[in-house]
Amino acid sequence: MLCIGFIGLGAMGQPMAHLLHQNGNSLLVQDTNASSLAAFVNAHKGVIEARTHADFGACDVVITMLPNSTIVNGVLISLAPHLKPGTCVIDMSSADPAKTRELGAFLARYNVHIIDAPVSGGVKKAVNGNLAIMVGGEISIYQQYKDLLSLLGTSITHVGPLGAGHALKALNNYVSAAALIATAEAIHVGAAFGIEREVIVDVIQASTGKNNTTENKAHQFMLSSAFNSGFSLALQAKDVGIAAALGRSLHLNMALAQKVSQITDDASVELGPKADHTELYKFVAKVKA
């Protein structure tokens, strides 16, 4: 049984931490949302709330599931001096791969290992333990913790050196965002031409334009006006921005990524920080002068 520190009990982190506890691991948890933290501790016998950095000194593994690299790095830089040598940090956040490599160099000073293991699949798959996990870092460290990751996901792939997981997650979310925008535009144009929206989605889903949006989002969250998929537009915009910036840093144009990044950024600003990413459907419907 491992002693696991888990930092970040948000929409994704909470069900992930629940699965780790359910499988017999000793859990120490922390979150800035006091009510979410208290609710999780109260609902899970034996789970301990971390009150100081020193509390993490007994952990074998520290898992972070946080909004961005700035928060991840801030937390772990403060935490590193309190971790015992040989501790492994598993950052499962969606983060900037360049900053992840900087963090890795910092943690190495304390003989603390790190792998990046961002996830894909949303809240539903987090609850069921069916996430896709893309792992970057030393393969020997990955292999040591693969069984632990298998409690959270069914598709676990070592994709390269440290930061590669975060890079591929950002690229995946860029492709996903591009498909969502293209699907939303197709629905609005087809509807304006007189085709039923549901028919548009069903035909694309049965044809070569099939994508995750036509399969899992269009009917469920867009045409229904539910807009509650559980993944925020702000986080999507952040991830697409990371992908576009990665292209620029490697001197690759990624013209479409730059455009998708601009659209998601503009939509996030207009629709606000609480907007679900499926609300892009409303944003692209606007008539442009």
PDB file of N, CA, C and O in Angstrom, residues 211-283:
ATOM      1  N   ASN A 211     -16.293  12.739 -35.517  1.00  0.00           N
ATOM      2  CA  ASN A 211     -15.290  13.155 -34.534  1.00  0.00           C
ATOM      3  C   ASN A 211     -15.884  13.079 -33.132  1.00  0.00           C
ATOM      4  O   ASN A 211     -17.067  12.743 -32.967  1.00  0.00           O
ATOM      5  N   ASN A 212     -15.100  13.385 -32.137  1.00  0.00           N
ATOM      6  CA  ASN A 212     -15.559  13.269 -30.747  1.00  0.00           C
ATOM      7  C   ASN A 212     -16.749  14.177 -30.469  1.00  0.00           C
ATOM      8  O   ASN A 212     -17.626  13.831 -29.671  1.00  0.00           O
ATOM      9  N   THR A 213     -16.804  15.332 -31.117  1.00  0.00           N
ATOM     10  CA  THR A 213     -17.931  16.243 -30.906  1.00  0.00           C
ATOM     11  C   THR A 213     -19.219  15.655 -31.455  1.00  0.00           C
ATOM     12  O   THR A 213     -20.268  15.690 -30.785  1.00  0.00           O
ATOM     13  N   THR A 214     -19.186  15.102 -32.663  1.00  0.00           N
ATOM     14  CA  THR A 214     -20.417  14.519 -33.221  1.00  0.00           C
ATOM     15  C   THR A 214     -20.850  13.297 -32.423  1.00  0.00           C
ATOM     16  O   THR A 214     -22.048  13.015 -32.302  1.00  0.00           O
ATOM     17  N   GLU A 215     -19.883  12.596 -31.828  1.00  0.00           N
ATOM     18  CA  GLU A 215     -20.207  11.370 -31.100  1.00  0.00           C
ATOM     19  C   GLU A 215     -20.664  11.636 -29.673  1.00  0.00           C
ATOM     20  O   GLU A 215     -21.618  11.007 -29.186  1.00  0.00           O
ATOM     21  N   ASN A 216     -20.000  12.586 -28.997  1.00  0.00           N
ATOM     22  CA  ASN A 216     -20.204  12.723 -27.555  1.00  0.00           C
ATOM     23  C   ASN A 216     -20.640  14.097 -27.058  1.00  0.00           C
ATOM     24  O   ASN A 216     -20.893  14.245 -25.856  1.00  0.00           O
ATOM     25  N   LYS A 217     -20.730  15.078 -27.944  1.00  0.00           N
ATOM     26  CA  LYS A 217     -21.007  16.430 -27.463  1.00  0.00           C
ATOM     27  C   LYS A 217     -22.172  17.128 -28.154  1.00  0.00           C
ATOM     28  O   LYS A 217     -22.925  17.864 -27.517  1.00  0.00           O
ATOM     29  N   ALA A 218     -22.311  16.948 -29.456  1.00  0.00           N
ATOM     30  CA  ALA A 218     -23.268  17.764 -30.216  1.00  0.00           C
ATOM     31  C   ALA A 218     -24.704  17.564 -29.728  1.00  0.00           C
ATOM     32  O   ALA A 218     -25.383  18.529 -29.341  1.00  0.00           O
ATOM     33  N   HIS A 219     -25.183  16.339 -29.754  1.00  0.00           N
ATOM     34  CA  HIS A 219     -26.544  16.077 -29.266  1.00  0.00           C
ATOM     35  C   HIS A 219     -26.643  16.311 -27.757  1.00  0.00           C
ATOM     36  O   HIS A 219     -27.585  16.935 -27.273  1.00  0.00           O
ATOM     37  N   GLN A 220     -25.647  15.789 -27.045  1.00  0.00           N
ATOM     38  CA  GLN A 220     -25.726  15.732 -25.586  1.00  0.00           C
ATOM     39  C   GLN A 220     -25.650  17.102 -24.919  1.00  0.00           C
ATOM     40  O   GLN A 220     -26.345  17.358 -23.926  1.00  0.00           O
ATOM     41  N   PHE A 221     -24.796  17.989 -25.425  1.00  0.00           N
ATOM     42  CA  PHE A 221     -24.546  19.246 -24.721  1.00  0.00           C
ATOM     43  C   PHE A 221     -24.799  20.506 -25.553  1.00  0.00           C
ATOM     44  O   PHE A 221     -25.051  21.573 -24.991  1.00  0.00           O
ATOM     45  N   MET A 222     -24.761  20.393 -26.875  1.00  0.00           N
ATOM     46  CA  MET A 222     -24.885  21.573 -27.728  1.00  0.00           C
ATOM     47  C   MET A 222     -26.316  21.761 -28.215  1.00  0.00           C
ATOM     48  O   MET A 222     -26.957  22.769 -27.912  1.00  0.00           O
ATOM     49  N   LEU A 223     -26.845  20.779 -28.936  1.00  0.00           N
ATOM     50  CA  LEU A 223     -28.216  20.907 -29.437  1.00  0.00           C
ATOM     51  C   LEU A 223     -29.233  20.900 -28.295  1.00  0.00           C
ATOM     52  O   LEU A 223     -30.299  21.500 -28.406  1.00  0.00           O
ATOM     53  N   SER A 224     -28.894  20.248 -27.195  1.00  0.00           N
ATOM     54  CA  SER A 224     -29.786  20.215 -26.035  1.00  0.00           C
ATOM     55  C   SER A 224     -29.728  21.498 -25.219  1.00  0.00           C
ATOM     56  O   SER A 224     -30.549  21.711 -24.325  1.00  0.00           O
ATOM     57  N   SER A 225     -28.725  22.337 -25.518  1.00  0.00           N
ATOM     58  CA  SER A 225     -28.468  23.581 -24.754  1.00  0.00           C
ATOM     59  C   SER A 225     -28.132  23.301 -23.285  1.00  0.00           C
ATOM     60  O   SER A 225     -28.287  24.168 -22.430  1.00  0.00           O
ATOM     61  N   ALA A 226     -27.641  22.095 -22.995  1.00  0.00           N
ATOM     62  CA  ALA A 226     -27.241  21.764 -21.623  1.00  0.00           C
ATOM     63  C   ALA A 226     -25.933  22.466 -21.263  1.00  0.00           C
ATOM     64  O   ALA A 226     -25.787  23.019 -20.168  1.00  0.00           O
ATOM     65  N   PHE A 227     -24.979  22.418 -22.179  1.00  0.00           N
ATOM     66  CA  PHE A 227     -23.677  23.079 -21.999  1.00  0.00           C
ATOM     67  C   PHE A 227     -23.074  22.781 -20.623  1.00  0.00           C
ATOM     68  O   PHE A 227     -22.587  23.671 -19.923  1.00  0.00           O
ATOM     69  N   ASN A 228     -23.072  21.507 -20.256  1.00  0.00           N
ATOM     70  CA  ASN A 228     -22.549  21.121 -18.942  1.00  0.00           C
ATOM     71  C   ASN A 228     -21.698  19.860 -19.042  1.00  0.00           C
ATOM     72  O   ASN A 228     -21.832  18.937 -18.233  1.00  0.00           O
ATOM     73  N   SER A 229     -20.784  19.837 -19.988  1.00  0.00           N
ATOM     74  CA  SER A 229     -19.939  18.657 -20.194  1.00  0.00           C
ATOM     75  C   SER A 229     -18.953  18.437 -19.059  1.00  0.00           C
ATOM     76  O   SER A 229     -18.439  17.343 -18.874  1.00  0.00           O
ATOM     77  N   GLY A 230     -18.650  19.507 -18.320  1.00  0.00           N
ATOM     78  CA  GLY A 230     -17.725  19.389 -17.198  1.00  0.00           C
ATOM     79  C   GLY A 230     -16.314  19.845 -17.487  1.00  0.00           C
ATOM     80  O   GLY A 230     -15.458  19.837 -16.602  1.00  0.00           O
ATOM     81  N   PHE A 231     -16.036  20.282 -18.715  1.00  0.00           N
ATOM     82  CA  PHE A 231     -14.708  20.803 -19.074  1.00  0.00           C
ATOM     83  C   PHE A 231     -14.860  22.264 -19.461  1.00  0.00           C
ATOM     84  O   PHE A 231     -15.627  22.605 -20.367  1.00  0.00           O
ATOM     85  N   SER A 232     -14.135  23.131 -18.785  1.00  0.00           N
ATOM     86  CA  SER A 232     -14.349  24.563 -18.973  1.00  0.00           C
ATOM     87  C   SER A 232     -13.723  25.086 -20.262  1.00  0.00           C
ATOM     88  O   SER A 232     -12.699  24.579 -20.738  1.00  0.00           O
ATOM     89  N   LEU A 233     -14.338  26.111 -20.806  1.00  0.00           N
ATOM     90  CA  LEU A 233     -13.820  26.782 -21.991  1.00  0.00           C
ATOM     91  C   LEU A 233     -12.478  27.441 -21.684  1.00  0.00           C
ATOM     92  O   LEU A 233     -11.566  27.437 -22.523  1.00  0.00           O
ATOM     93  N   ALA A 234     -12.329  27.982 -20.485  1.00  0.00           N
ATOM     94  CA  ALA A 234     -11.065  28.632 -20.112  1.00  0.00           C
ATOM     95  C   ALA A 234      -9.911  27.640 -20.135  1.00  0.00           C
ATOM     96  O   ALA A 234      -8.805  27.960 -20.609  1.00  0.00           O
ATOM     97  N   LEU A 235     -10.152  26.427 -19.639  1.00  0.00           N
ATOM     98  CA  LEU A 235      -9.100  25.418 -19.656  1.00  0.00           C
ATOM     99  C   LEU A 235      -8.806  24.952 -21.081  1.00  0.00           C
ATOM    100  O   LEU A 235      -7.658  24.697 -21.438  1.00  0.00           O
ATOM    101  N   GLN A 236      -9.844  24.849 -21.892  1.00  0.00           N
ATOM    102  CA  GLN A 236      -9.618  24.483 -23.285  1.00  0.00           C
ATOM    103  C   GLN A 236      -8.768  25.546 -23.981  1.00  0.00           C
ATOM    104  O   GLN A 236      -7.815  25.221 -24.710  1.00  0.00           O
ATOM    105  N   ALA A 237      -9.103  26.808 -23.760  1.00  0.00           N
ATOM    106  CA  ALA A 237      -8.341  27.897 -24.373  1.00  0.00           C
ATOM    107  C   ALA A 237      -6.883  27.854 -23.922  1.00  0.00           C
ATOM    108  O   ALA A 237      -5.964  28.077 -24.725  1.00  0.00           O
ATOM    109  N   LYS A 238      -6.680  27.553 -22.635  1.00  0.00           N
ATOM    110  CA  LYS A 238      -5.317  27.443 -22.117  1.00  0.00           C
ATOM    111  C   LYS A 238      -4.551  26.341 -22.836  1.00  0.00           C
ATOM    112  O   LYS A 238      -3.414  26.533 -23.277  1.00  0.00           O
ATOM    113  N   ASP A 239      -5.172  25.181 -22.998  1.00  0.00           N
ATOM    114  CA  ASP A 239      -4.501  24.038 -23.623  1.00  0.00           C
ATOM    115  C   ASP A 239      -4.193  24.305 -25.094  1.00  0.00           C
ATOM    116  O   ASP A 239      -3.109  23.971 -25.587  1.00  0.00           O
ATOM    117  N   VAL A 240      -5.136  24.901 -25.811  1.00  0.00           N
ATOM    118  CA  VAL A 240      -4.894  25.214 -27.222  1.00  0.00           C
ATOM    119  C   VAL A 240      -3.768  26.241 -27.334  1.00  0.00           C
ATOM    120  O   VAL A 240      -2.919  26.154 -28.230  1.00  0.00           O
ATOM    121  N   GLY A 241      -3.746  27.186 -26.406  1.00  0.00           N
ATOM    122  CA  GLY A 241      -2.665  28.174 -26.399  1.00  0.00           C
ATOM    123  C   GLY A 241      -1.306  27.530 -26.189  1.00  0.00           C
ATOM    124  O   GLY A 241      -0.309  27.934 -26.800  1.00  0.00           O
ATOM    125  N   ILE A 242      -1.250  26.512 -25.314  1.00  0.00           N
ATOM    126  CA  ILE A 242       0.007  25.795 -25.087  1.00  0.00           C
ATOM    127  C   ILE A 242       0.450  25.100 -26.370  1.00  0.00           C
ATOM    128  O   ILE A 242       1.629  25.135 -26.744  1.00  0.00           O
ATOM    129  N   ALA A 243      -0.495  24.466 -27.067  1.00  0.00           N
ATOM    130  CA  ALA A 243      -0.165  23.776 -28.318  1.00  0.00           C
ATOM    131  C   ALA A 243       0.354  24.757 -29.367  1.00  0.00           C
ATOM    132  O   ALA A 243       1.360  24.489 -30.044  1.00  0.00           O
ATOM    133  N   ALA A 244      -0.314  25.894 -29.499  1.00  0.00           N
ATOM    134  CA  ALA A 244       0.106  26.893 -30.488  1.00  0.00           C
ATOM    135  C   ALA A 244       1.482  27.449 -30.140  1.00  0.00           C
ATOM    136  O   ALA A 244       2.332  27.648 -31.022  1.00  0.00           O
ATOM    137  N   ALA A 245       1.722  27.705 -28.859  1.00  0.00           N
ATOM    138  CA  ALA A 245       3.014  28.228 -28.424  1.00  0.00           C
ATOM    139  C   ALA A 245       4.125  27.202 -28.636  1.00  0.00           C
ATOM    140  O   ALA A 245       5.263  27.558 -28.972  1.00  0.00           O
ATOM    141  N   LEU A 246       3.793  25.924 -28.434  1.00  0.00           N
ATOM    142  CA  LEU A 246       4.777  24.871 -28.659  1.00  0.00           C
ATOM    143  C   LEU A 246       5.208  24.859 -30.118  1.00  0.00           C
ATOM    144  O   LEU A 246       6.409  24.737 -30.420  1.00  0.00           O
ATOM    145  N   GLY A 247       4.248  25.005 -31.021  1.00  0.00           N
ATOM    146  CA  GLY A 247       4.583  25.071 -32.443  1.00  0.00           C
ATOM    147  C   GLY A 247       5.522  26.228 -32.748  1.00  0.00           C
ATOM    148  O   GLY A 247       6.525  26.078 -33.457  1.00  0.00           O
ATOM    149  N   ARG A 248       5.200  27.393 -32.201  1.00  0.00           N
ATOM    150  CA  ARG A 248       6.062  28.567 -32.437  1.00  0.00           C
ATOM    151  C   ARG A 248       7.464  28.346 -31.895  1.00  0.00           C
ATOM    152  O   ARG A 248       8.453  28.720 -32.532  1.00  0.00           O
ATOM    153  N   SER A 249       7.567  27.736 -30.723  1.00  0.00           N
ATOM    154  CA  SER A 249       8.885  27.522 -30.119  1.00  0.00           C
ATOM    155  C   SER A 249       9.746  26.572 -30.943  1.00  0.00           C
ATOM    156  O   SER A 249      10.976  26.598 -30.859  1.00  0.00           O
ATOM    157  N   LEU A 250       9.092  25.733 -31.740  1.00  0.00           N
ATOM    158  CA  LEU A 250       9.799  24.784 -32.594  1.00  0.00           C
ATOM    159  C   LEU A 250       9.871  25.274 -34.036  1.00  0.00           C
ATOM    160  O   LEU A 250      10.230  24.518 -34.936  1.00  0.00           O
ATOM    161  N   HIS A 251       9.517  26.555 -34.239  1.00  0.00           N
ATOM    162  CA  HIS A 251       9.580  27.213 -35.552  1.00  0.00           C
ATOM    163  C   HIS A 251       8.681  26.540 -36.582  1.00  0.00           C
ATOM    164  O   HIS A 251       9.009  26.445 -37.766  1.00  0.00           O
ATOM    165  N   LEU A 252       7.520  26.075 -36.091  1.00  0.00           N
ATOM    166  CA  LEU A 252       6.495  25.511 -36.968  1.00  0.00           C
ATOM    167  C   LEU A 252       5.286  26.437 -36.935  1.00  0.00           C
ATOM    168  O   LEU A 252       4.837  26.840 -35.862  1.00  0.00           O
ATOM    169  N   ASN A 253       4.738  26.734 -38.089  1.00  0.00           N
ATOM    170  CA  ASN A 253       3.728  27.782 -38.194  1.00  0.00           C
ATOM    171  C   ASN A 253       2.428  27.444 -37.472  1.00  0.00           C
ATOM    172  O   ASN A 253       1.875  28.256 -36.745  1.00  0.00           O
ATOM    173  N   MET A 254       1.914  26.255 -37.682  1.00  0.00           N
ATOM    174  CA  MET A 254       0.637  25.834 -37.099  1.00  0.00           C
ATOM    175  C   MET A 254      -0.435  26.914 -37.285  1.00  0.00           C
ATOM    176  O   MET A 254      -1.063  27.370 -36.335  1.00  0.00           O
ATOM    177  N   ALA A 255      -0.661  27.305 -38.530  1.00  0.00           N
ATOM    178  CA  ALA A 255      -1.588  28.400 -38.822  1.00  0.00           C
ATOM    179  C   ALA A 255      -2.985  28.122 -38.277  1.00  0.00           C
ATOM    180  O   ALA A 255      -3.638  29.020 -37.724  1.00  0.00           O
ATOM    181  N   LEU A 256      -3.462  26.901 -38.405  1.00  0.00           N
ATOM    182  CA  LEU A 256      -4.797  26.572 -37.909  1.00  0.00           C
ATOM    183  C   LEU A 256      -4.832  26.647 -36.389  1.00  0.00           C
ATOM    184  O   LEU A 256      -5.802  27.138 -35.803  1.00  0.00           O
ATOM    185  N   ALA A 257      -3.779  26.172 -35.741  1.00  0.00           N
ATOM    186  CA  ALA A 257      -3.730  26.225 -34.271  1.00  0.00           C
ATOM    187  C   ALA A 257      -3.779  27.665 -33.773  1.00  0.00           C
ATOM    188  O   ALA A 257      -4.429  27.960 -32.760  1.00  0.00           O
ATOM    189  N   GLN A 258      -3.103  28.566 -34.480  1.00  0.00           N
ATOM    190  CA  GLN A 258      -3.130  29.971 -34.072  1.00  0.00           C
ATOM    191  C   GLN A 258      -4.556  30.525 -34.166  1.00  0.00           C
ATOM    192  O   GLN A 258      -5.013  31.267 -33.289  1.00  0.00           O
ATOM    193  N   LYS A 259      -5.282  30.126 -35.221  1.00  0.00           N
ATOM    194  CA  LYS A 259      -6.654  30.595 -35.403  1.00  0.00           C
ATOM    195  C   LYS A 259      -7.580  29.988 -34.343  1.00  0.00           C
ATOM    196  O   LYS A 259      -8.412  30.694 -33.752  1.00  0.00           O
ATOM    197  N   VAL A 260      -7.439  28.696 -34.089  1.00  0.00           N
ATOM    198  CA  VAL A 260      -8.268  28.040 -33.078  1.00  0.00           C
ATOM    199  C   VAL A 260      -7.989  28.638 -31.702  1.00  0.00           C
ATOM    200  O   VAL A 260      -8.904  28.852 -30.901  1.00  0.00           O
ATOM    201  N   SER A 261      -6.731  28.943 -31.438  1.00  0.00           N
ATOM    202  CA  SER A 261      -6.373  29.567 -30.163  1.00  0.00           C
ATOM    203  C   SER A 261      -7.036  30.927 -30.014  1.00  0.00           C
ATOM    204  O   SER A 261      -7.556  31.267 -28.943  1.00  0.00           O
ATOM    205  N   GLN A 262      -7.047  31.704 -31.086  1.00  0.00           N
ATOM    206  CA  GLN A 262      -7.684  33.020 -31.038  1.00  0.00           C
ATOM    207  C   GLN A 262      -9.185  32.898 -30.796  1.00  0.00           C
ATOM    208  O   GLN A 262      -9.764  33.646 -29.997  1.00  0.00           O
ATOM    209  N   ILE A 263      -9.820  31.949 -31.473  1.00  0.00           N
ATOM    210  CA  ILE A 263     -11.266  31.755 -31.303  1.00  0.00           C
ATOM    211  C   ILE A 263     -11.596  31.340 -29.874  1.00  0.00           C
ATOM    212  O   ILE A 263     -12.517  31.880 -29.240  1.00  0.00           O
ATOM    213  N   THR A 264     -10.850  30.364 -29.343  1.00  0.00           N
ATOM    214  CA  THR A 264     -11.145  29.898 -27.983  1.00  0.00           C
ATOM    215  C   THR A 264     -10.855  30.983 -26.954  1.00  0.00           C
ATOM    216  O   THR A 264     -11.593  31.128 -25.974  1.00  0.00           O
ATOM    217  N   ASP A 265      -9.791  31.750 -27.165  1.00  0.00           N
ATOM    218  CA  ASP A 265      -9.491  32.860 -26.251  1.00  0.00           C
ATOM    219  C   ASP A 265     -10.608  33.895 -26.273  1.00  0.00           C
ATOM    220  O   ASP A 265     -11.077  34.345 -25.222  1.00  0.00           O
ATOM    221  N   ASP A 266     -11.022  34.295 -27.481  1.00  0.00           N
ATOM    222  CA  ASP A 266     -12.078  35.309 -27.618  1.00  0.00           C
ATOM    223  C   ASP A 266     -13.377  34.817 -26.977  1.00  0.00           C
ATOM    224  O   ASP A 266     -14.074  35.577 -26.287  1.00  0.00           O
ATOM    225  N   ALA A 267     -13.711  33.561 -27.214  1.00  0.00           N
ATOM    226  CA  ALA A 267     -14.938  33.002 -26.654  1.00  0.00           C
ATOM    227  C   ALA A 267     -14.876  32.962 -25.131  1.00  0.00           C
ATOM    228  O   ALA A 267     -15.856  33.273 -24.446  1.00  0.00           O
ATOM    229  N   SER A 268     -13.714  32.579 -24.595  1.00  0.00           N
ATOM    230  CA  SER A 268     -13.562  32.506 -23.145  1.00  0.00           C
ATOM    231  C   SER A 268     -13.725  33.872 -22.495  1.00  0.00           C
ATOM    232  O   SER A 268     -14.365  34.005 -21.445  1.00  0.00           O
ATOM    233  N   VAL A 269     -13.154  34.895 -23.123  1.00  0.00           N
ATOM    234  CA  VAL A 269     -13.282  36.260 -22.597  1.00  0.00           C
ATOM    235  C   VAL A 269     -14.742  36.705 -22.629  1.00  0.00           C
ATOM    236  O   VAL A 269     -15.264  37.258 -21.662  1.00  0.00           O
ATOM    237  N   GLU A 270     -15.419  36.453 -23.749  1.00  0.00           N
ATOM    238  CA  GLU A 270     -16.800  36.914 -23.907  1.00  0.00           C
ATOM    239  C   GLU A 270     -17.786  36.135 -23.025  1.00  0.00           C
ATOM    240  O   GLU A 270     -18.691  36.715 -22.420  1.00  0.00           O
ATOM    241  N   LEU A 271     -17.598  34.804 -22.942  1.00  0.00           N
ATOM    242  CA  LEU A 271     -18.570  33.968 -22.231  1.00  0.00           C
ATOM    243  C   LEU A 271     -18.273  33.841 -20.742  1.00  0.00           C
ATOM    244  O   LEU A 271     -19.138  33.419 -19.976  1.00  0.00           O
ATOM    245  N   GLY A 272     -17.060  34.188 -20.336  1.00  0.00           N
ATOM    246  CA  GLY A 272     -16.738  34.223 -18.917  1.00  0.00           C
ATOM    247  C   GLY A 272     -16.064  32.967 -18.396  1.00  0.00           C
ATOM    248  O   GLY A 272     -16.072  31.913 -19.057  1.00  0.00           O
ATOM    249  N   PRO A 273     -15.477  33.048 -17.216  1.00  0.00           N
ATOM    250  CA  PRO A 273     -14.658  31.958 -16.670  1.00  0.00           C
ATOM    251  C   PRO A 273     -15.427  30.694 -16.324  1.00  0.00           C
ATOM    252  O   PRO A 273     -14.831  29.631 -16.174  1.00  0.00           O
ATOM    253  N   LYS A 274     -16.751  30.783 -16.187  1.00  0.00           N
ATOM    254  CA  LYS A 274     -17.538  29.608 -15.825  1.00  0.00           C
ATOM    255  C   LYS A 274     -18.116  28.880 -17.037  1.00  0.00           C
ATOM    256  O   LYS A 274     -18.795  27.864 -16.894  1.00  0.00           O
ATOM    257  N   ALA A 275     -17.836  29.367 -18.231  1.00  0.00           N
ATOM    258  CA  ALA A 275     -18.411  28.779 -19.440  1.00  0.00           C
ATOM    259  C   ALA A 275     -17.867  27.379 -19.701  1.00  0.00           C
ATOM    260  O   ALA A 275     -16.675  27.119 -19.545  1.00  0.00           O
ATOM    261  N   ASP A 276     -18.744  26.488 -20.105  1.00  0.00           N
ATOM    262  CA  ASP A 276     -18.353  25.155 -20.543  1.00  0.00           C
ATOM    263  C   ASP A 276     -17.806  25.249 -21.965  1.00  0.00           C
ATOM    264  O   ASP A 276     -18.235  26.096 -22.756  1.00  0.00           O
ATOM    265  N   HIS A 277     -16.865  24.378 -22.304  1.00  0.00           N
ATOM    266  CA  HIS A 277     -16.247  24.496 -23.631  1.00  0.00           C
ATOM    267  C   HIS A 277     -17.239  24.229 -24.759  1.00  0.00           C
ATOM    268  O   HIS A 277     -17.049  24.713 -25.876  1.00  0.00           O
ATOM    269  N   THR A 278     -18.336  23.499 -24.484  1.00  0.00           N
ATOM    270  CA  THR A 278     -19.321  23.262 -25.534  1.00  0.00           C
ATOM    271  C   THR A 278     -20.098  24.529 -25.887  1.00  0.00           C
ATOM    272  O   THR A 278     -20.796  24.568 -26.912  1.00  0.00           O
ATOM    273  N   GLU A 279     -19.959  25.567 -25.077  1.00  0.00           N
ATOM    274  CA  GLU A 279     -20.601  26.847 -25.393  1.00  0.00           C
ATOM    275  C   GLU A 279     -19.946  27.556 -26.572  1.00  0.00           C
ATOM    276  O   GLU A 279     -20.459  28.582 -27.052  1.00  0.00           O
ATOM    277  N   LEU A 280     -18.837  27.019 -27.058  1.00  0.00           N
ATOM    278  CA  LEU A 280     -18.287  27.504 -28.329  1.00  0.00           C
ATOM    279  C   LEU A 280     -19.342  27.425 -29.434  1.00  0.00           C
ATOM    280  O   LEU A 280     -19.309  28.198 -30.396  1.00  0.00           O
ATOM    281  N   TYR A 281     -20.259  26.472 -29.290  1.00  0.00           N
ATOM    282  CA  TYR A 281     -21.357  26.327 -30.257  1.00  0.00           C
ATOM    283  C   TYR A 281     -22.138  27.630 -30.390  1.00  0.00           C
ATOM    284  O   TYR A 281     -22.517  28.037 -31.500  1.00  0.00           O
ATOM    285  N   LYS A 282     -22.404  28.303 -29.282  1.00  0.00           N
ATOM    286  CA  LYS A 282     -23.125  29.573 -29.314  1.00  0.00           C
ATOM    287  C   LYS A 282     -22.247  30.667 -29.899  1.00  0.00           C
ATOM    288  O   LYS A 282     -22.712  31.525 -30.657  1.00  0.00           O
ATOM    289  N   PHE A 283     -20.974  30.643 -29.527  1.00  0.00           N
ATOM    290  CA  PHE A 283     -20.070  31.730 -29.926  1.00  0.00           C
ATOM    291  C   PHE A 283     -19.874  31.770 -31.440  1.00  0.00           C
ATOM    292  O   PHE A 283     -19.899  32.835 -32.039  1.00  0.00           O
TER     293      PHE A 283
END
